[in-house]
């Protein structure tokens, strides 16, 4: 059975729009930022790498997630937001904090201030989430997964603010150990578990999947939650053997989630391979390829395989997964906001009419070519090849920005 989604508690569309606009244009800036990267000088404490990673995660991934959560949490749980107005404060704080952090890795004095604004934005979001979810009378596994993810987010933030103070030289901490714990809590603990939970809501809804087993996701969330705890503990106390076990458990959890997506794909009613499915295919291909490259790095200890695995995880798995859902969520919100009241009174467009199909296909193929070229360039340590791949990604991102604006404006054009 698919989880029921009600629109009775949906927030206004104008509240969601800034999150998507900021997120999508930030993704364009991230792809353009790749031109300034010298892949032969990359390491995890490189200021350019830290700036790019935080721009990608905060202003693209987190911004889109927060906007989507503002819509999905109340309509999925069928309870109203505790304080919807907080969302009008969160995105300016998060945007300002991200800008200060991006520059702060080069100008260290700015970093604690950026961290403070990001902390304030996320603290407001976490407060609103738990205050809203407190209204729910019966917790299912999806809600439990969301709660677990946001607990990891909270502790990831605490370690993150410690890192910003340490990087600025204000406190003395083991930067590498804290950095690993920070990454595990936010990437695996928050983003990945959140994706797993929401996949059981969004993917069946968009593909009309029915009567599927949720066991793989339940196993994936539980395993990944345990793995995150073990990885954080092992990082802080430098326990290599425990880390290796936890890495294996993490990979097993991700593969279990991949199997859940395979089940959803096979039980779907909509068999047409639309732009949503195409982006999802590349997203999961990237996840599998990233795991393979990570395993190769583990055995051969060659830096280029780790860099390629990280690139595929960010610009392949996360990016393509988010883009896929933008092409479903935005048309749905536009249609519900502008055309639902007109049903039965006049002819209204279908959801697929709101998506610029040809332009979205151009974006997909440019992004796919760029992703593969950049990954190959990282494996071969070729800066010139990496720049070529980046060019394709930038063109794809420009199409993405234009397509988002088209979808948002579609309602105004067709209401006249």
Coordinates of C-alpha atoms in Angstrom, one line a residue:
X1 CA 0.0 0.0 0.0
X2 CA 1.1 3.5 -0.7
X3 CA 1.1 6.1 2.0
X4 CA -1.9 8.5 1.6
X5 CA -1.2 12.2 0.9
X6 CA -3.7 14.9 1.8
X7 CA -3.6 18.4 0.4
X8 CA -5.8 19.8 3.2
X9 CA -2.8 21.0 5.2
X10 CA -0.6 22.2 2.3
X11 CA 1.2 25.5 2.9
X12 CA 0.9 28.3 0.2
X13 CA 2.9 27.8 -2.9
X14 CA 4.5 31.2 -2.6
X15 CA 6.2 29.9 0.6
X16 CA 7.8 27.0 -1.3
X17 CA 9.0 28.9 -4.4
X18 CA 12.0 30.7 -2.8
X19 CA 13.5 27.5 -1.6
X20 CA 13.4 25.9 -5.0
X21 CA 14.6 29.0 -6.8
X22 CA 17.6 29.5 -4.4
X23 CA 18.3 25.8 -4.6
X24 CA 18.3 25.4 -8.3
X25 CA 20.4 28.6 -9.0
X26 CA 22.8 27.5 -6.3
X27 CA 23.3 24.3 -8.2
X28 CA 24.2 26.4 -11.2
X29 CA 26.8 28.2 -9.1
X30 CA 28.2 24.9 -7.9
X31 CA 28.7 23.6 -11.4
X32 CA 30.4 26.9 -12.4
X33 CA 32.6 26.7 -9.3
X34 CA 34.0 23.4 -10.6
X35 CA 36.0 25.4 -13.3
X36 CA 38.2 26.8 -10.4
X37 CA 39.0 23.3 -9.1
X38 CA 42.5 21.9 -9.7
X39 CA 41.9 18.2 -9.3
X40 CA 45.6 17.5 -8.8
X41 CA 45.5 19.6 -5.6
X42 CA 42.3 18.2 -4.0
X43 CA 42.2 17.0 -0.4
X44 CA 39.4 17.2 2.2
X45 CA 40.6 20.3 4.0
X46 CA 41.3 22.2 0.8
X47 CA 39.4 25.6 1.1
X48 CA 38.0 25.2 -2.5
X49 CA 36.7 21.7 -1.7
X50 CA 35.1 22.8 1.6
X51 CA 33.5 25.8 0.0
X52 CA 32.1 23.8 -2.9
X53 CA 30.8 21.0 -0.6
X54 CA 29.1 23.4 1.8
X55 CA 27.6 25.4 -1.1
X56 CA 26.3 22.2 -2.6
X57 CA 24.9 20.7 0.6
X58 CA 23.5 23.9 2.2
X59 CA 22.2 26.0 -0.6
X60 CA 21.2 23.2 -3.0
X61 CA 20.5 19.9 -1.1
X62 CA 19.3 21.4 2.2
X63 CA 17.4 24.3 0.6
X64 CA 15.4 21.9 -1.6
X65 CA 14.9 19.5 1.2
X66 CA 13.6 22.2 3.5
X67 CA 11.2 23.5 0.9
X68 CA 9.9 20.0 0.1
X69 CA 9.6 19.2 3.8
X70 CA 7.5 22.3 4.4
X71 CA 5.0 20.8 1.9
X72 CA 5.4 17.0 2.5
X73 CA 5.4 16.9 6.3
X74 CA 2.0 18.4 6.9
X75 CA 0.3 16.8 3.8
X76 CA 1.8 13.3 4.5
X77 CA 1.1 13.3 8.2
X78 CA -2.2 15.2 7.9
X79 CA -1.4 17.7 10.6
X80 CA -0.9 21.4 10.2
X81 CA 2.5 23.0 10.6
X82 CA 3.3 24.2 14.1
X83 CA 4.4 27.6 12.9
X84 CA 4.4 28.0 9.1
X85 CA 5.8 31.5 9.3
X86 CA 9.2 30.2 10.5
X87 CA 9.8 29.0 6.9
X88 CA 9.8 32.7 5.8
X89 CA 12.8 33.2 8.2
X90 CA 14.7 30.0 7.5
X91 CA 15.7 30.5 3.9
X92 CA 17.2 34.0 4.4
X93 CA 19.2 32.8 7.4
X94 CA 20.4 29.7 5.6
X95 CA 21.3 31.7 2.5
X96 CA 23.3 34.3 4.4
X97 CA 25.0 31.6 6.5
X98 CA 26.0 29.7 3.4
X99 CA 27.5 32.8 1.7
X100 CA 29.5 33.6 4.8
X101 CA 30.7 30.0 5.1
X102 CA 31.7 29.7 1.5
X103 CA 33.9 32.8 1.8
X104 CA 34.8 31.9 5.4
X105 CA 37.0 28.9 4.3
X106 CA 39.3 31.5 2.6
X107 CA 38.7 34.4 5.1
X108 CA 38.6 32.5 8.4
X109 CA 37.1 35.3 10.4
X110 CA 33.8 34.9 8.5
X111 CA 33.4 31.2 9.2
X112 CA 32.0 31.3 12.8
X113 CA 29.4 33.9 11.7
X114 CA 28.4 31.8 8.8
X115 CA 28.2 28.8 11.0
X116 CA 26.0 30.7 13.5
X117 CA 23.5 31.8 10.8
X118 CA 23.3 28.2 9.4
X119 CA 22.9 26.9 13.0
X120 CA 20.0 29.4 13.6
X121 CA 18.3 28.4 10.4
X122 CA 18.5 24.7 11.0
X123 CA 17.6 25.0 14.7
X124 CA 14.4 26.8 13.6
X125 CA 13.7 24.0 11.1
X126 CA 14.4 21.2 13.6
X127 CA 12.2 22.9 16.2
X128 CA 9.3 23.3 13.7
X129 CA 9.7 19.7 12.6
X130 CA 9.5 18.2 16.1
X131 CA 6.7 20.6 17.1
X132 CA 4.7 19.6 14.1
X133 CA 5.4 15.9 14.4
X134 CA 4.4 16.0 18.1
X135 CA 0.8 16.4 16.9
X136 CA 0.9 12.9 15.2
X137 CA -0.9 10.4 17.3
X138 CA 0.4 7.2 15.6
X139 CA 4.0 6.7 14.5
X140 CA 4.7 4.4 11.5
X141 CA 8.1 3.4 10.2
X142 CA 8.3 6.4 7.9
X143 CA 7.8 8.9 10.7
X144 CA 10.3 7.0 12.9
X145 CA 12.8 7.3 10.1
X146 CA 12.2 11.0 9.8
X147 CA 12.7 11.5 13.5
X148 CA 15.9 9.5 13.5
X149 CA 17.2 11.6 10.5
X150 CA 16.5 14.9 12.3
X151 CA 18.2 13.7 15.5
X152 CA 21.3 13.0 13.4
X153 CA 20.9 16.5 11.8
X154 CA 20.9 18.1 15.3
X155 CA 24.1 16.4 16.4
X156 CA 25.7 17.0 13.0
X157 CA 25.1 20.7 13.5
X158 CA 26.7 20.7 16.9
X159 CA 29.8 19.1 15.5
X160 CA 29.7 21.5 12.5
X161 CA 29.7 24.6 14.7
X162 CA 32.7 23.1 16.6
X163 CA 34.5 22.6 13.3
X164 CA 33.9 26.2 12.2
X165 CA 35.3 27.5 15.5
X166 CA 38.3 25.1 15.2
X167 CA 38.9 26.0 11.5
X168 CA 38.9 29.7 12.5
X169 CA 41.5 28.9 15.3
X170 CA 39.2 29.8 18.1
X171 CA 39.2 26.4 19.7
X172 CA 41.6 23.4 19.6
X173 CA 40.0 20.1 18.3
X174 CA 41.1 17.2 16.2
X175 CA 39.8 18.6 12.9
X176 CA 39.9 15.4 10.8
X177 CA 38.1 13.2 13.4
X178 CA 35.4 15.9 13.9
X179 CA 35.1 16.3 10.1
X180 CA 34.5 12.6 9.6
X181 CA 31.9 12.5 12.3
X182 CA 30.3 15.6 10.8
X183 CA 30.1 14.0 7.4
X184 CA 28.7 10.7 8.7
X185 CA 26.0 12.4 10.7
X186 CA 24.8 14.8 8.0
X187 CA 25.3 12.8 4.8
X188 CA 24.6 9.3 5.9
X189 CA 22.6 10.0 9.0
X190 CA 20.4 12.9 7.8
X191 CA 20.4 13.1 4.0
X192 CA 20.5 9.4 3.1
X193 CA 18.0 8.3 5.8
X194 CA 15.7 11.2 4.8
X195 CA 15.9 10.1 1.2
X196 CA 15.1 6.5 2.2
X197 CA 12.0 7.6 4.2
X198 CA 10.6 10.0 1.6
X199 CA 11.2 7.6 -1.2
X200 CA 8.4 5.4 0.2
X201 CA 6.1 8.4 -0.1
X202 CA 7.2 10.1 -3.3
X203 CA 8.2 7.2 -5.6
X204 CA 4.9 5.2 -5.2
X205 CA 2.9 8.4 -5.5
X206 CA 4.6 9.5 -8.8
X207 CA 4.8 6.0 -10.4
X208 CA 1.6 4.6 -8.9
X209 CA 3.2 1.6 -7.3
X210 CA 1.0 -0.7 -5.2
X211 CA 1.3 -3.7 -2.9
X212 CA 5.0 -3.7 -2.4
X213 CA 7.1 -4.8 0.5
X214 CA 8.7 -2.1 2.7
X215 CA 11.1 -4.5 4.4
X216 CA 14.2 -3.5 2.4
X217 CA 13.8 0.2 3.4
X218 CA 13.1 -0.7 7.1
X219 CA 16.3 -2.8 7.1
X220 CA 18.2 -0.1 5.3
X221 CA 17.2 2.7 7.7
X222 CA 17.9 0.5 10.8
X223 CA 21.3 -0.7 9.4
X224 CA 22.4 2.8 8.3
X225 CA 21.4 4.3 11.7
X226 CA 23.5 1.8 13.5
X227 CA 26.4 2.3 11.0
X228 CA 26.3 6.1 11.6
X229 CA 26.5 5.7 15.3
X230 CA 29.4 3.3 15.0
X231 CA 31.2 5.5 12.5
X232 CA 30.9 8.6 14.7
X233 CA 32.2 6.7 17.7
X234 CA 35.0 5.1 15.7
X235 CA 36.0 8.5 14.2
X236 CA 36.2 10.3 17.6
X237 CA 38.2 7.4 19.2
X238 CA 40.2 6.4 16.1
X239 CA 39.0 2.8 16.0
X240 CA 39.9 1.5 12.5
X241 CA 38.4 -2.0 12.8
X242 CA 35.1 -0.6 13.9
X243 CA 35.1 1.9 11.0
X244 CA 35.7 -0.9 8.5
X245 CA 32.7 -2.9 9.9
X246 CA 30.5 0.2 9.9
X247 CA 31.5 1.0 6.3
X248 CA 30.4 -2.5 5.2
X249 CA 27.1 -2.1 7.1
X250 CA 26.6 1.3 5.4
X251 CA 27.1 -0.3 1.9
X252 CA 24.7 -3.1 2.8
X253 CA 22.1 -0.5 3.8
X254 CA 22.5 1.5 0.6
X255 CA 22.2 -1.7 -1.5
X256 CA 19.1 -2.7 0.4
X257 CA 17.6 0.7 -0.4
X258 CA 18.6 0.2 -4.0
X259 CA 16.7 -3.1 -4.0
X260 CA 13.6 -1.3 -2.5
X261 CA 13.7 1.1 -5.5
X262 CA 14.0 -1.9 -7.8
X263 CA 10.8 -3.3 -6.2
X264 CA 9.0 0.0 -6.6
X265 CA 10.0 0.2 -10.3
X266 CA 8.7 -3.3 -11.0
X267 CA 5.4 -2.7 -9.2
X268 CA 4.7 0.7 -10.9
X269 CA 1.5 1.2 -12.9
X270 CA 3.0 4.0 -15.1
X271 CA 5.4 2.2 -17.5
X272 CA 6.3 5.2 -19.5
X273 CA 10.0 6.3 -19.1
X274 CA 9.4 10.0 -18.5
X275 CA 12.1 12.5 -17.5
X276 CA 11.5 11.6 -13.8
X277 CA 12.4 8.0 -14.4
X278 CA 15.4 8.8 -16.6
X279 CA 16.9 11.0 -13.9
X280 CA 16.2 8.3 -11.3
X281 CA 18.0 5.7 -13.4
X282 CA 21.2 7.9 -13.5
X283 CA 20.9 8.7 -9.8
X284 CA 20.9 5.0 -8.8
X285 CA 23.5 4.1 -11.4
X286 CA 25.7 6.8 -9.8
X287 CA 25.1 5.4 -6.3
X288 CA 26.1 1.9 -7.4
X289 CA 29.2 3.2 -9.3
X290 CA 30.1 5.3 -6.2
X291 CA 30.0 2.3 -4.0
X292 CA 32.2 0.3 -6.4
X293 CA 34.8 3.1 -6.6
X294 CA 34.8 3.4 -2.8
X295 CA 35.5 -0.3 -2.5
X296 CA 38.3 0.0 -5.1
X297 CA 39.8 2.9 -3.1
X298 CA 39.6 0.9 0.1
X299 CA 41.7 -1.9 -1.4
X300 CA 44.1 0.2 -3.5
X301 CA 44.2 3.4 -1.5
X302 CA 44.4 5.6 -4.6
X303 CA 43.1 9.1 -4.0
X304 CA 41.5 9.5 -7.5
X305 CA 39.0 6.7 -6.8
X306 CA 37.8 8.3 -3.6
X307 CA 37.4 11.7 -5.4
X308 CA 35.5 10.0 -8.2
X309 CA 33.3 8.2 -5.7
X310 CA 32.5 11.4 -3.9
X311 CA 31.8 13.3 -7.1
X312 CA 29.4 10.6 -8.3
X313 CA 27.7 10.6 -4.9
X314 CA 27.2 14.4 -5.0
X315 CA 26.7 15.3 -8.6
X316 CA 25.2 12.0 -9.6
X317 CA 23.2 10.4 -6.8
X318 CA 22.1 13.4 -4.8
X319 CA 21.8 15.9 -7.7
X320 CA 20.0 13.6 -10.2
X321 CA 17.6 12.4 -7.4
X322 CA 16.7 15.9 -6.4
X323 CA 16.3 17.1 -10.0
X324 CA 14.0 14.1 -10.8
X325 CA 11.7 15.1 -8.0
X326 CA 11.7 18.8 -8.9
X327 CA 10.2 17.7 -12.2
X328 CA 7.3 16.1 -10.3
X329 CA 6.9 18.3 -7.2
X330 CA 6.9 21.7 -8.9
X331 CA 4.3 20.8 -11.6
X332 CA 2.1 19.2 -8.9
X333 CA 2.3 22.3 -6.7
X334 CA 1.7 24.7 -9.6
X335 CA -1.3 22.7 -10.8
X336 CA -2.8 22.4 -7.3
X337 CA -2.2 26.1 -6.6
X338 CA -3.5 27.6 -9.9
X339 CA -5.6 25.0 -11.7
X340 CA -7.3 22.8 -9.1
X341 CA -10.0 25.5 -8.3
X342 CA -10.8 25.6 -12.1
X343 CA -11.5 21.9 -12.4
X344 CA -15.1 21.5 -13.8
X345 CA -15.3 25.1 -14.8
X346 CA -12.8 25.3 -17.7
X347 CA -10.2 23.2 -19.4
X348 CA -7.1 22.8 -17.3
X349 CA -3.6 21.4 -18.3
X350 CA -2.3 18.0 -17.2
X351 CA 0.7 17.8 -15.0
X352 CA 2.9 16.7 -17.9
X353 CA 2.0 19.8 -19.8
X354 CA 3.6 22.0 -17.2
X355 CA 7.0 20.3 -17.7
X356 CA 9.0 21.6 -20.7
X357 CA 9.7 18.1 -22.1
X358 CA 12.3 19.0 -24.8
X359 CA 14.3 21.4 -22.7
X360 CA 14.2 18.9 -19.8
X361 CA 15.6 16.2 -22.1
X362 CA 18.4 18.5 -23.3
X363 CA 19.3 19.1 -19.6
X364 CA 19.3 15.3 -18.9
X365 CA 21.7 14.4 -21.8
X366 CA 24.1 17.3 -21.1
X367 CA 24.1 16.4 -17.4
X368 CA 24.7 12.7 -18.2
X369 CA 27.6 13.4 -20.5
X370 CA 29.1 15.9 -18.1
X371 CA 28.8 13.6 -15.2
X372 CA 30.6 10.7 -17.0
X373 CA 33.3 12.9 -18.4
X374 CA 34.1 14.5 -15.0
X375 CA 34.1 11.1 -13.3
X376 CA 36.5 9.7 -15.9
X377 CA 38.7 12.9 -15.6
X378 CA 39.0 12.4 -11.8
X379 CA 40.0 8.8 -12.3
X380 CA 42.6 9.8 -14.9
X381 CA 43.6 13.0 -13.0
X382 CA 43.1 15.1 -16.1
X383 CA 42.3 18.7 -15.5
X384 CA 41.6 19.5 -19.1
X385 CA 39.1 16.6 -19.4
X386 CA 37.5 17.7 -16.1
X387 CA 36.9 21.2 -17.6
X388 CA 35.2 19.7 -20.6
X389 CA 32.9 17.7 -18.4
X390 CA 32.2 20.8 -16.3
X391 CA 31.1 22.7 -19.4
X392 CA 28.4 20.1 -20.1
X393 CA 27.3 20.3 -16.5
X394 CA 27.0 24.1 -16.6
X395 CA 24.9 24.0 -19.8
X396 CA 22.7 21.4 -18.1
X397 CA 22.3 23.6 -15.1
X398 CA 21.3 26.6 -17.2
X399 CA 18.6 24.5 -18.8
X400 CA 17.5 23.5 -15.3
X401 CA 17.2 27.1 -14.1
X402 CA 15.2 28.0 -17.3
X403 CA 12.9 25.0 -16.9
X404 CA 12.2 25.8 -13.2
X405 CA 11.2 29.4 -14.1
X406 CA 9.1 28.1 -17.0
X407 CA 7.2 25.7 -14.7
X408 CA 6.7 28.4 -12.0
X409 CA 5.4 30.9 -14.5
X410 CA 3.3 28.4 -16.4
X411 CA 0.3 29.0 -14.1
X412 CA 0.3 32.7 -14.7
X413 CA 0.5 32.4 -18.5
X414 CA -2.3 29.9 -18.8
X415 CA -4.7 31.4 -16.3
X416 CA -5.2 34.4 -18.5

